[in-house]
Short mmCIF file of C-alpha atoms in Angstrom, two decimals:
data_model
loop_
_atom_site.label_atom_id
_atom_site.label_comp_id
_atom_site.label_asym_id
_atom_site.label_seq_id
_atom_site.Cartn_x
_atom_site.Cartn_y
_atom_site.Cartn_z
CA UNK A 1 0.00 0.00 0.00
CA UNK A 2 1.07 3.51 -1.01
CA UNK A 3 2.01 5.86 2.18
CA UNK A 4 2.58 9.22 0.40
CA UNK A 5 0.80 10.31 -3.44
CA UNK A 6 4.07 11.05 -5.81
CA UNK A 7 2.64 14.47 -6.57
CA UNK A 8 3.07 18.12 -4.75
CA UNK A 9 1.33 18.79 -1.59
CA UNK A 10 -0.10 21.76 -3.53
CA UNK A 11 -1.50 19.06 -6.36
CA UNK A 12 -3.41 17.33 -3.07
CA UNK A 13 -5.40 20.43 -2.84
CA UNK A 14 -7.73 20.02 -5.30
CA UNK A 15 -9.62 17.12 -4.44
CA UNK A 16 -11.28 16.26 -7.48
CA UNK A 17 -8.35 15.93 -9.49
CA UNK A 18 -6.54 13.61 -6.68
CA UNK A 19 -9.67 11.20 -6.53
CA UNK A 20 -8.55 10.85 -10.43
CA UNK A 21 -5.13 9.68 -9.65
CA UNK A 22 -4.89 5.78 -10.35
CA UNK A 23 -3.02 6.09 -6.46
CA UNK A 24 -5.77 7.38 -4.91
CA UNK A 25 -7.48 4.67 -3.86
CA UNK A 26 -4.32 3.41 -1.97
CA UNK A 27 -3.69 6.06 0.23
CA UNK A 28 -2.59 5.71 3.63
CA UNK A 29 -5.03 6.69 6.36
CA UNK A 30 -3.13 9.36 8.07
CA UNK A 31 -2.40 11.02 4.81
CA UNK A 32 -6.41 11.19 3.96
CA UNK A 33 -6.69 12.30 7.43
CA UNK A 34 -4.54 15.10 7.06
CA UNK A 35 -5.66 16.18 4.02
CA UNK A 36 -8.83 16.50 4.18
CA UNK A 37 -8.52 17.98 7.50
CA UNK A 38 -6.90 21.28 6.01
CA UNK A 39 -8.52 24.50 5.84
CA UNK A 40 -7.28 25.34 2.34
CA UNK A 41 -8.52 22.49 0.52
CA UNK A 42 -9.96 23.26 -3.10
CA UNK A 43 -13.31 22.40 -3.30
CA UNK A 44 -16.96 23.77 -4.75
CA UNK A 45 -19.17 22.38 -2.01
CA UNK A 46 -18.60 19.80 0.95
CA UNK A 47 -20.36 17.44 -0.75
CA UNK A 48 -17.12 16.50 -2.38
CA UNK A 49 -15.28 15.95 0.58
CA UNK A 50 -17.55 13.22 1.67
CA UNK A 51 -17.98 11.75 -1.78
CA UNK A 52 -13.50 11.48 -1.51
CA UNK A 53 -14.14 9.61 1.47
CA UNK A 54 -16.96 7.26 0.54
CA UNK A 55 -14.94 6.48 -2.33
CA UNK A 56 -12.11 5.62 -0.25
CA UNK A 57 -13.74 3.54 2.19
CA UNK A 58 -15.36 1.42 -0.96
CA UNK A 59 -11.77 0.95 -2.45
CA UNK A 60 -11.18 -1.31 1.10
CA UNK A 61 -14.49 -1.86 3.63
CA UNK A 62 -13.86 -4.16 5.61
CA UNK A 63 -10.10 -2.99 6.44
CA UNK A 64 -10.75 0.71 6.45
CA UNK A 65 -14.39 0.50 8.54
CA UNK A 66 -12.66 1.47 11.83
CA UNK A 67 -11.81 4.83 10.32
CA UNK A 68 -15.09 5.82 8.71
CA UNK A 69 -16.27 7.80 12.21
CA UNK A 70 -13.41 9.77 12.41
CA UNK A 71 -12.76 10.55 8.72
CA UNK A 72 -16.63 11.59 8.69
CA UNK A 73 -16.09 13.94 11.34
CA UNK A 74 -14.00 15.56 9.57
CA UNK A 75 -16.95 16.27 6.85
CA UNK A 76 -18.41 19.67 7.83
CA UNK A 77 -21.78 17.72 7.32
CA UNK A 78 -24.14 20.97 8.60
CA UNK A 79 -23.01 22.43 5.29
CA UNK A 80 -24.21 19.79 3.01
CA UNK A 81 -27.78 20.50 0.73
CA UNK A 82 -30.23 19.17 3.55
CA UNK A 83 -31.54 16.66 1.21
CA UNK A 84 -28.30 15.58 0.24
CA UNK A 85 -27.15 14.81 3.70
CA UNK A 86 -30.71 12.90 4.59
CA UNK A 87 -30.82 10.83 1.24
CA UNK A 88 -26.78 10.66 0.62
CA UNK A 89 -24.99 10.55 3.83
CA UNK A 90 -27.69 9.41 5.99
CA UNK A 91 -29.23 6.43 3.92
CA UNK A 92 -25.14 5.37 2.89
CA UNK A 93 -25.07 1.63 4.32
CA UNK A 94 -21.31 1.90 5.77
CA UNK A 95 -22.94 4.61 7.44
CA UNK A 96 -26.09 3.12 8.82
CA UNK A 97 -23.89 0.48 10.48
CA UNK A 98 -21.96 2.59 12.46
CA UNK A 99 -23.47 4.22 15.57
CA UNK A 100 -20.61 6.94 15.40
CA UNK A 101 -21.74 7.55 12.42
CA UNK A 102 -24.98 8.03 12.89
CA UNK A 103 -24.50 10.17 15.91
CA UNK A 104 -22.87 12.76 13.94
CA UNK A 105 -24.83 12.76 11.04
CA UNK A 106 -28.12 13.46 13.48
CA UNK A 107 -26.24 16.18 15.02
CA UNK A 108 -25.51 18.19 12.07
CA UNK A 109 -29.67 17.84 11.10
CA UNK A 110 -29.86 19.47 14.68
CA UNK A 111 -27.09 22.22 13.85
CA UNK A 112 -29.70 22.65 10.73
CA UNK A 113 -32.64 22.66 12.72
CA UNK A 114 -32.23 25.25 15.41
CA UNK A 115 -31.90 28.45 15.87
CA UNK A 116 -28.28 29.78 14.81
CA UNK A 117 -26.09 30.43 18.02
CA UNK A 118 -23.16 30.80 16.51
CA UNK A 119 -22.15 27.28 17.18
CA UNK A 120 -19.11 26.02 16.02
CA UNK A 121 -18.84 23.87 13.03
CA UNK A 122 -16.86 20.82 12.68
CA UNK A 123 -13.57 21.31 11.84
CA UNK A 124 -12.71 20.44 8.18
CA UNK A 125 -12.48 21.79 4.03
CA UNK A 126 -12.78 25.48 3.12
CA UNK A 127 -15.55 25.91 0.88
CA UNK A 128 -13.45 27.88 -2.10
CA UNK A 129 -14.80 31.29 -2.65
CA UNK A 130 -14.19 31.23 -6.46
CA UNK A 131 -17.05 27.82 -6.11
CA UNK A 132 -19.81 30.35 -6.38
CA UNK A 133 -23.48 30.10 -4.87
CA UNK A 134 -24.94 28.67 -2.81
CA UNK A 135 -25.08 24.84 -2.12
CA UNK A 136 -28.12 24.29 0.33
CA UNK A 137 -31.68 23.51 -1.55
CA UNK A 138 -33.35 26.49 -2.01
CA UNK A 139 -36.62 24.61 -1.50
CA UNK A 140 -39.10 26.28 1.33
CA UNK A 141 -41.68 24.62 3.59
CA UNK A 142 -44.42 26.80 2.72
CA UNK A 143 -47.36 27.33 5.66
CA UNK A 144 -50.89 29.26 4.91
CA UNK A 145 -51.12 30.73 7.87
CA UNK A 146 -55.08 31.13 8.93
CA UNK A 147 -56.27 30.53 12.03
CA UNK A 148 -58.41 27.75 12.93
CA UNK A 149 -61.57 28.52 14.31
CA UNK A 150 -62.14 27.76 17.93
CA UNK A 151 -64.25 25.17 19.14
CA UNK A 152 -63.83 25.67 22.46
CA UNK A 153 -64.96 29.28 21.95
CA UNK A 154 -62.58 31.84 21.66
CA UNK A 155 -62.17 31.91 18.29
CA UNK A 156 -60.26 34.44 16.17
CA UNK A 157 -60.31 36.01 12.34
CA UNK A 158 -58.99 34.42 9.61
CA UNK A 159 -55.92 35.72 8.39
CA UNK A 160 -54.70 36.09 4.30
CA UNK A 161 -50.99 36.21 5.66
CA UNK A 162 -48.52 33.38 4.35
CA UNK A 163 -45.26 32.12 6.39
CA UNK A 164 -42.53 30.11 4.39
CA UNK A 165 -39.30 28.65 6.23
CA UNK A 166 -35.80 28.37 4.93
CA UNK A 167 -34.29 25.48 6.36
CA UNK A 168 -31.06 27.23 5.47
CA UNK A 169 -30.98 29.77 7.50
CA UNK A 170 -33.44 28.19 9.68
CA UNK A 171 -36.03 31.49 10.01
CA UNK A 172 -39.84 32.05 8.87
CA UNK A 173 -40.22 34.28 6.07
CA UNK A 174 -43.48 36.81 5.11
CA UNK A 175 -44.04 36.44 1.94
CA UNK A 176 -47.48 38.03 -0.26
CA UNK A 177 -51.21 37.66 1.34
CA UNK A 178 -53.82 35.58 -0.46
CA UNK A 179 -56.43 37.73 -2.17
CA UNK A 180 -58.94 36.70 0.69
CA UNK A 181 -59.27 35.58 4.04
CA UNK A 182 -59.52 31.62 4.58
CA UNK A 183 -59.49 29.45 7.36
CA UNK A 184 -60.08 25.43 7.26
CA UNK A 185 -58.69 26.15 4.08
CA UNK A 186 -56.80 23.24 1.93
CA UNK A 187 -53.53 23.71 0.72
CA UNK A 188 -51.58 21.82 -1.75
CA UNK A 189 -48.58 22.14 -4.24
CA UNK A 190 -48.46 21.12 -7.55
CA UNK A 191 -46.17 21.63 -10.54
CA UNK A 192 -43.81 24.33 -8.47
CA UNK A 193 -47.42 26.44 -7.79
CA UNK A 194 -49.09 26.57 -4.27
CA UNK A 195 -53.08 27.05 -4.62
CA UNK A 196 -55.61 27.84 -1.88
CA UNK A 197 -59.12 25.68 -2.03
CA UNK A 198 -61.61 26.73 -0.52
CA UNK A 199 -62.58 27.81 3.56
CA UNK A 200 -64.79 29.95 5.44
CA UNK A 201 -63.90 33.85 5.29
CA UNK A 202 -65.07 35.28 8.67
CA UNK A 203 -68.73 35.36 6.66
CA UNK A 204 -69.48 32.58 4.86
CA UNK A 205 -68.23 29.60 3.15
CA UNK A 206 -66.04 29.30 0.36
CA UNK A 207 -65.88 27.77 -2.87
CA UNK A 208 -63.21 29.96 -4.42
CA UNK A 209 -59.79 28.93 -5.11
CA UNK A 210 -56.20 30.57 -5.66
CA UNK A 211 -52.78 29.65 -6.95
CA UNK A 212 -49.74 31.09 -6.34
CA UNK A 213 -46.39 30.82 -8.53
CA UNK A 214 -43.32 32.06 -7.28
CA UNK A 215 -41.95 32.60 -10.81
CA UNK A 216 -44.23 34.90 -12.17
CA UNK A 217 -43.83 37.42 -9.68
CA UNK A 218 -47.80 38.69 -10.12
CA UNK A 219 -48.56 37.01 -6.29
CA UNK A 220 -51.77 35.27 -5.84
CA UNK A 221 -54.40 34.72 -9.03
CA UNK A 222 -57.69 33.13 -8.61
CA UNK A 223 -58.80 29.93 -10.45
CA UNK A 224 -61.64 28.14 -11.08
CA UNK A 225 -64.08 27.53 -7.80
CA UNK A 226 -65.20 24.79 -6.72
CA UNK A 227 -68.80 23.41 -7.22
CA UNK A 228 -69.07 22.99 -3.87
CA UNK A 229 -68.91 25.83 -1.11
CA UNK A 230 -66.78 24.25 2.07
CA UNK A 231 -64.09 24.20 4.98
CA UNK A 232 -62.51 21.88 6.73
CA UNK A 233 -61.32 20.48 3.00
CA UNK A 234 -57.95 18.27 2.69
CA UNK A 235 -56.38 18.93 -1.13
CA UNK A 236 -53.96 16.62 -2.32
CA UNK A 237 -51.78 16.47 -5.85
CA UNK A 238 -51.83 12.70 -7.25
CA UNK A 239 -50.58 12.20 -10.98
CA UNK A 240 -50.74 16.26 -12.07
CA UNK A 241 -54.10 16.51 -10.85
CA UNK A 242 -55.57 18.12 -7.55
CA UNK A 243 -58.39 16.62 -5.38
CA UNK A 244 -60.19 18.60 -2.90
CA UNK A 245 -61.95 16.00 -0.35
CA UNK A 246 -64.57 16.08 2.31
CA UNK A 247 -65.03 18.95 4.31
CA UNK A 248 -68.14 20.54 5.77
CA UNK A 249 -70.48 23.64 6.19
CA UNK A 250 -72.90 24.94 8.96
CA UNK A 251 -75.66 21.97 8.22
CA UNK A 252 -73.22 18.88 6.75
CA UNK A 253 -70.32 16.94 6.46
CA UNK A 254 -69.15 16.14 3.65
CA UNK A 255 -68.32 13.05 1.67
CA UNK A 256 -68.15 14.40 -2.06
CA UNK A 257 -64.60 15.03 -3.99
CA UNK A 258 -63.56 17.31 -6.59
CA UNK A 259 -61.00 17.18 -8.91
CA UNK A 260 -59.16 20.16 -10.34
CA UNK A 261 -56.99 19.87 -13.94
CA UNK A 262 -54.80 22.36 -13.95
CA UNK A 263 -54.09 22.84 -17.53
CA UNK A 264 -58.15 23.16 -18.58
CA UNK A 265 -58.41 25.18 -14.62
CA UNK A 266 -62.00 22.84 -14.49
CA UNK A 267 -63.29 21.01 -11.80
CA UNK A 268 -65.11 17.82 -11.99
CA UNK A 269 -66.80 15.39 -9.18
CA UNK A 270 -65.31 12.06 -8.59
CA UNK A 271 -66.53 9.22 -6.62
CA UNK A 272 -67.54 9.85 -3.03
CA UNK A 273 -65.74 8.36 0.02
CA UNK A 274 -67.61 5.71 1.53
CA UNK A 275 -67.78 7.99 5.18
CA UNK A 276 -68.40 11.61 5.27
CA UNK A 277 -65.92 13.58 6.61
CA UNK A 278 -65.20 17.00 7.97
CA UNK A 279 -61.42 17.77 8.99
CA UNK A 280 -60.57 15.11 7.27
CA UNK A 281 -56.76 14.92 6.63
CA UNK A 282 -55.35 13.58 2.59
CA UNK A 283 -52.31 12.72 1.35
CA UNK A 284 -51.07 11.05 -2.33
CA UNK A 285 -48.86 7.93 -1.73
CA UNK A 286 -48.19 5.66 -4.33
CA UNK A 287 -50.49 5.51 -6.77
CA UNK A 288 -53.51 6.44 -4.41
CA UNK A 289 -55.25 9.18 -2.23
CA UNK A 290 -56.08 8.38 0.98
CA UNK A 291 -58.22 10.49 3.50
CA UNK A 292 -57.33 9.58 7.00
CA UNK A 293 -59.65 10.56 9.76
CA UNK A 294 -62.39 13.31 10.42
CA UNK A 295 -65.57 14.03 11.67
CA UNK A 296 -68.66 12.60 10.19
CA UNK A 297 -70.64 15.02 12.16
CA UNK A 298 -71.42 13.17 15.38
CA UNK A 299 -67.62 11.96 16.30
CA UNK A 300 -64.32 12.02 15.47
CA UNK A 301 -63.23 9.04 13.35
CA UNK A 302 -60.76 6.86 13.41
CA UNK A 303 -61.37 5.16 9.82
CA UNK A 304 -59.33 5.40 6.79
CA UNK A 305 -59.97 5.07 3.34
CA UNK A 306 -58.10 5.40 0.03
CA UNK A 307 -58.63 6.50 -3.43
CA UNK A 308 -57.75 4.29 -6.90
CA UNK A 309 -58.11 7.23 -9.69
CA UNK A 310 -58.17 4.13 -12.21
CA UNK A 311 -61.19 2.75 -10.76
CA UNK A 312 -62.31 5.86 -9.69
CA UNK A 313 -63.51 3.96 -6.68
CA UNK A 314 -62.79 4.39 -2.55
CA UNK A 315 -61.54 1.47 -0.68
CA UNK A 316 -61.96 1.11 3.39
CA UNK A 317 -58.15 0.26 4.76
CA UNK A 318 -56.88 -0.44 8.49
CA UNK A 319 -58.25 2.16 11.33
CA UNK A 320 -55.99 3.94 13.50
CA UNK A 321 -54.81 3.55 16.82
CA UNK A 322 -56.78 6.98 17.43
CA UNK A 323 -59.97 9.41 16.45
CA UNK A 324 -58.74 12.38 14.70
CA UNK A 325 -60.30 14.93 13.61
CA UNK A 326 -58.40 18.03 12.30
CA UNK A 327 -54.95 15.67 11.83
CA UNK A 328 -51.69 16.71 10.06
CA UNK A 329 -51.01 14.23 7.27
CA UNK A 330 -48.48 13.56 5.20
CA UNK A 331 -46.14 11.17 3.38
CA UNK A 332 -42.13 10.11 3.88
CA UNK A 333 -40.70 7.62 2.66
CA UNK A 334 -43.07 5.40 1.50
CA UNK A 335 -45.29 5.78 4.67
CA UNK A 336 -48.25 7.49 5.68
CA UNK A 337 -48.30 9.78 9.15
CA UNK A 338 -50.84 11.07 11.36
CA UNK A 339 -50.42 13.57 14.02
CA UNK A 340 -52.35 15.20 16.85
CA UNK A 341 -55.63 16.26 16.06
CA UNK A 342 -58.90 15.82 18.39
CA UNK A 343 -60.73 13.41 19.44
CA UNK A 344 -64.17 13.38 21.14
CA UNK A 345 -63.17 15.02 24.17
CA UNK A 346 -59.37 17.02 23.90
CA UNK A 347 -56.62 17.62 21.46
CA UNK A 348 -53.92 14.70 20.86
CA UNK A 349 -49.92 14.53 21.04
CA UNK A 350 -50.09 11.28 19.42
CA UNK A 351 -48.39 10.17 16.36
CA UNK A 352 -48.78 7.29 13.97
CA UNK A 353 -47.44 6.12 10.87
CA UNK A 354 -49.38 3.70 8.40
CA UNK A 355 -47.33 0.99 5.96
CA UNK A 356 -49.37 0.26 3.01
CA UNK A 357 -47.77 -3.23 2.51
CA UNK A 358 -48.48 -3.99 5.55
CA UNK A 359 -52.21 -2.14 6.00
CA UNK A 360 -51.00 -1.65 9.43
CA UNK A 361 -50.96 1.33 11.46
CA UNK A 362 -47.81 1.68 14.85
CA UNK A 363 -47.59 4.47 16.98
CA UNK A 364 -44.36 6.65 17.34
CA UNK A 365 -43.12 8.50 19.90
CA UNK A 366 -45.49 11.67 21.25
CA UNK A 367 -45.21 15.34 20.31
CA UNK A 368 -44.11 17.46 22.82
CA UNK A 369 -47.23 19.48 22.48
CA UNK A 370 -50.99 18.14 22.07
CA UNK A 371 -51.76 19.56 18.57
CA UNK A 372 -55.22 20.40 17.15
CA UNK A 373 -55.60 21.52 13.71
CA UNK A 374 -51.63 20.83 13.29
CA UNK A 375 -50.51 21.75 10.14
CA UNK A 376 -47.69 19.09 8.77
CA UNK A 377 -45.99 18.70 6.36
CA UNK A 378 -42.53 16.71 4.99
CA UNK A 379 -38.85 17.95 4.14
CA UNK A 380 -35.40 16.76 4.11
CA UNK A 381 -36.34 13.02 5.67
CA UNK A 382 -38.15 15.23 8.56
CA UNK A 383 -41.64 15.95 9.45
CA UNK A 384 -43.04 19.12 10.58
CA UNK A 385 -45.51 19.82 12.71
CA UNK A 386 -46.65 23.99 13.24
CA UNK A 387 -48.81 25.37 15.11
CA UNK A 388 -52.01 23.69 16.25
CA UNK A 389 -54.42 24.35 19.27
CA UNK A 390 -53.23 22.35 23.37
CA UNK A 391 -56.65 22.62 24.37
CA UNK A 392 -56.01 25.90 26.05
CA UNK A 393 -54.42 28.38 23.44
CA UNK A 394 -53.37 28.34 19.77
CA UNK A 395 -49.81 27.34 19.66
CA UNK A 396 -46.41 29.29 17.29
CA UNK A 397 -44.54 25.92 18.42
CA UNK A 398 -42.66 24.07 15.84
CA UNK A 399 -40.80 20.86 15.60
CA UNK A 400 -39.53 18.04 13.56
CA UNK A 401 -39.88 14.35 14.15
CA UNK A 402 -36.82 12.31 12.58
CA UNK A 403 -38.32 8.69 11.87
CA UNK A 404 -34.38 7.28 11.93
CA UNK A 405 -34.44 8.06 16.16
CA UNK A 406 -38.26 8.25 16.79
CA UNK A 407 -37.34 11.36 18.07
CA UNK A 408 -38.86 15.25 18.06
CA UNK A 409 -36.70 18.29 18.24
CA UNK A 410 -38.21 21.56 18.26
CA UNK A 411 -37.81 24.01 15.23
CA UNK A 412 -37.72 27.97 14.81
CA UNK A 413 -41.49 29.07 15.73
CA UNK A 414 -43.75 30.87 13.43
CA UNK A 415 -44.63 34.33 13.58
CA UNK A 416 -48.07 34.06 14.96
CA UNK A 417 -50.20 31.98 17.34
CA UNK A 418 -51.83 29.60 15.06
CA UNK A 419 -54.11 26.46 14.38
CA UNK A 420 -55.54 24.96 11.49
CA UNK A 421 -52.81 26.43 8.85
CA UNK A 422 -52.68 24.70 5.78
CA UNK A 423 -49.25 23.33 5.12
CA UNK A 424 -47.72 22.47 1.84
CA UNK A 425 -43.92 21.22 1.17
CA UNK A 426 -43.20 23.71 -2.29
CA UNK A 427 -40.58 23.14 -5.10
CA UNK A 428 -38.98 27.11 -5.11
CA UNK A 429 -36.22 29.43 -4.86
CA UNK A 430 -36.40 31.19 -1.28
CA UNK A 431 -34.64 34.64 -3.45
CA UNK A 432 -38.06 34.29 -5.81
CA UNK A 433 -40.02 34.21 -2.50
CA UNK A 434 -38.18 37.18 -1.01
CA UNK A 435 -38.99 39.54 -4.40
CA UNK A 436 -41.43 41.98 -4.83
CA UNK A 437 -45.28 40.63 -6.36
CA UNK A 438 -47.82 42.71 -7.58
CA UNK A 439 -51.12 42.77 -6.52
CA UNK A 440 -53.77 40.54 -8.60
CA UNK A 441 -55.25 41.78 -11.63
CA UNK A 442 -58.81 40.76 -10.08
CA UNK A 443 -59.66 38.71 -13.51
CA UNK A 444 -62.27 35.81 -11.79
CA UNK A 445 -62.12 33.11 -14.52
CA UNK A 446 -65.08 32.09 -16.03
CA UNK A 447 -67.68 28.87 -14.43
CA UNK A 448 -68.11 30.49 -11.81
CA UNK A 449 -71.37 29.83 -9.13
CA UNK A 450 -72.58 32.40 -5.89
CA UNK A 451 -69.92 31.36 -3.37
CA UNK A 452 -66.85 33.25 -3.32
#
């Protein structure tokens, strides 16, 4: 085995070009050690650093194994793209065998996740300045921010503000209002836009609906209403198309389900569920929809049902563990997840997460809050939970359950006291969100009924 690279020390600098050397592989230890250890290491993002020393470890596994920990520690791994460390780093097998490993790879997610304190970073590579930009996603957790009316009767008005987080710098941004007020409102993303269905304005119900697209800079249009005037409406994006489920008004609950085509900006009914439901909480996974929970207008339910757009036909699948009504739903990985809501008598801190291989629902580990009306939503192999109502007051509390540890951690709060907010995980530039909009034109597209 080589000890020492026949080139200049000044050659080892620039790491690309030594993981091209035919020597590479056969490095010593100490010499990988100490070079990627230096501060004036040539490099365009951090990424590369760990991508020298997964290459590395491959050349030799099950010989070089008892240096992976330390070598990784030497990655400044709070600086990697958020998604690139989840999916990359934290998914890499070598890595998932090594509790080391893992340790430090959950501690840079919580360097990510909290608030900046100036803590130090691990020691390791300069990013070069002549790399340019900048290397985290530039995706934002987007939150309609509304609040939730109170059913315990201290309600509030809803709001037309919107909230979006940068997971870089780990802060809630304002970005432009909605053209109207909404609360129970569903929220969804779809094809890089964010759109608005539905909701009660202070007034009266809503069938109205809005989109917003970050690129075009004109803030929030209106689209094509709904036929059906609601709240308490899930929305959910399966195959390019947008479904707008249950939901209720003063008198009923809701079983009936629109779907929205974006390119035609029509809306046509689709099969009914087989349960009516109010607060019912949706998510896409797979090739289906499925609407998780609710009120049926006597109690909170704790049946679940999903949607074949094929067929164009609801299935019952396995209950929960819990009634919820007013849930957070989403998907990661493959899996569906339920958190907090009500039940018949008090909001929940419970969590569970449904395998649809399996058709089996497990509990995970508690919030630290009981949430009602959470809003959720999934980023970077994390999911959020904001807001929400404890049964006493509405809540500005965030945090962020990792499914590797089972574990919660808490997350920047929102601006506001909130409940209810409709929560959607958007494909955008944080700059574009940051840049002026102008105000709507006002043009109401054509098809329209008597609700606004």
């Amino acid at each position: 085995m080589l000890t020492y690279l026949n080139v200049s020390a000044e050659y080892f600098l620039f790491i690309q070009e030594l993981r091209e050397l035919e020597e590479f592989k056969q490095i010593a230890f100490p010499h990988l050690r100490d070079l990627i250890r230096r501060s004036d290491l040539k490099i365009t993002s951090e990424e590369q650093v760990f991508e020298t020393v997964i290459e590395w470890m491959e050349a030799n596994p099950s010989e070089r194994k008892q240096h992976l920990s330390e070598l990784l520690s030497l990655v400044r791994l709070p600086q990697l793209n958020m998604q690139y460390l989840v999916e990359n780093v934290r998914q890499n097998s070598m890595i998932k065998e090594s509790r080391e490993c893992t340790d430090l790879v959950s501690e840079a997610l919580f360097i990510m996740l909290s608030p900046l304190k100036g803590t130090p970073l691990p020691v390791g590579a300069a990013i070069n300045d002549e790399g340019g930009g900048q290397y985290a996603a530039g995706s934002s957790l987007v939150s309609q921010v509304k609040l939730q009316e109170n059913h315990l009767g201290t309600g509030g008005d809803p709001f037309r503000s919107v909230e979006a987080f940068d997971c870089r710098l780990n802060r809630w941004i304002s970005i432009c209002e909605m053209t109207q007020q909404r609360r129970h409102v569903g929220v969804v993303s779809a094809l890089g836009k964010l759109f608005a269905i539905g909701g009660h304005d202070g007034m009266q119900h809503l069938a109205s609906a809005e989109m917003f697209d970050p690129r075009e800079g004109v803030g929030w249009r209106r689209v094509a209403p709904m036929r059906t005037c609601r709240r308490g409406i899930a929305a959910a994006a399966l195959d390019g198309a947008i479904y707008a489920v249950g939901g209720l008004d003063d008198t009923t609950c809701f079983s009936t389900v629109e779907r929205y085509d974006i390119e035609s900006n029509t809306w046509t009914d689709v099969a009914p569920m087989n349960v009516r439901r109010g607060g019912v909480g949706v998510s896409a996974l797979g090739k289906f929809l499925f609407a998780v929970g609710g009120n049926d207008g006597s109690s909170s339910l704790d049946s679940c049902e999903r949607y074949d757009p094929v067929l164009d036909k609801w299935k019952l699948v396995a209950k929960m563990t819990n009634r919820r009504a007013g849930a957070g739903v989403c998907v990661l990985d493959g899996a569906l997840y339920a958190l907090g809501g009500f039940d018949d008598n008090s909001p929940l801190c419970t969590c569970e997460r449904y395998d649809p291989h399996t058709d089996q629902w497990v509990q995970l580990a508690n919030m630290t809050f009981s949430r009602g009306g959470v809003g959720v939503a999934s980023m970077g192999g994390l999911v959020y939970a904001i807001g929400g109502h404890d049964g006493q007051r509405y809540l500005n509390t965030v945090e962020a359950y990792d499914p590797v540890t089972n574990s919660w951690t808490p997350v920047t709060d929102i601006k506001d006291c909130r409940a209810g907010a409709g929560v959607a995980w958007a494909d955008c530039s944080v700059d574009d969100l940051l840049r002026p909009f102008q105000p709507d034109s006002g043009y109401a597209p054509s098809g329209g009924n008597q609700c606004i």
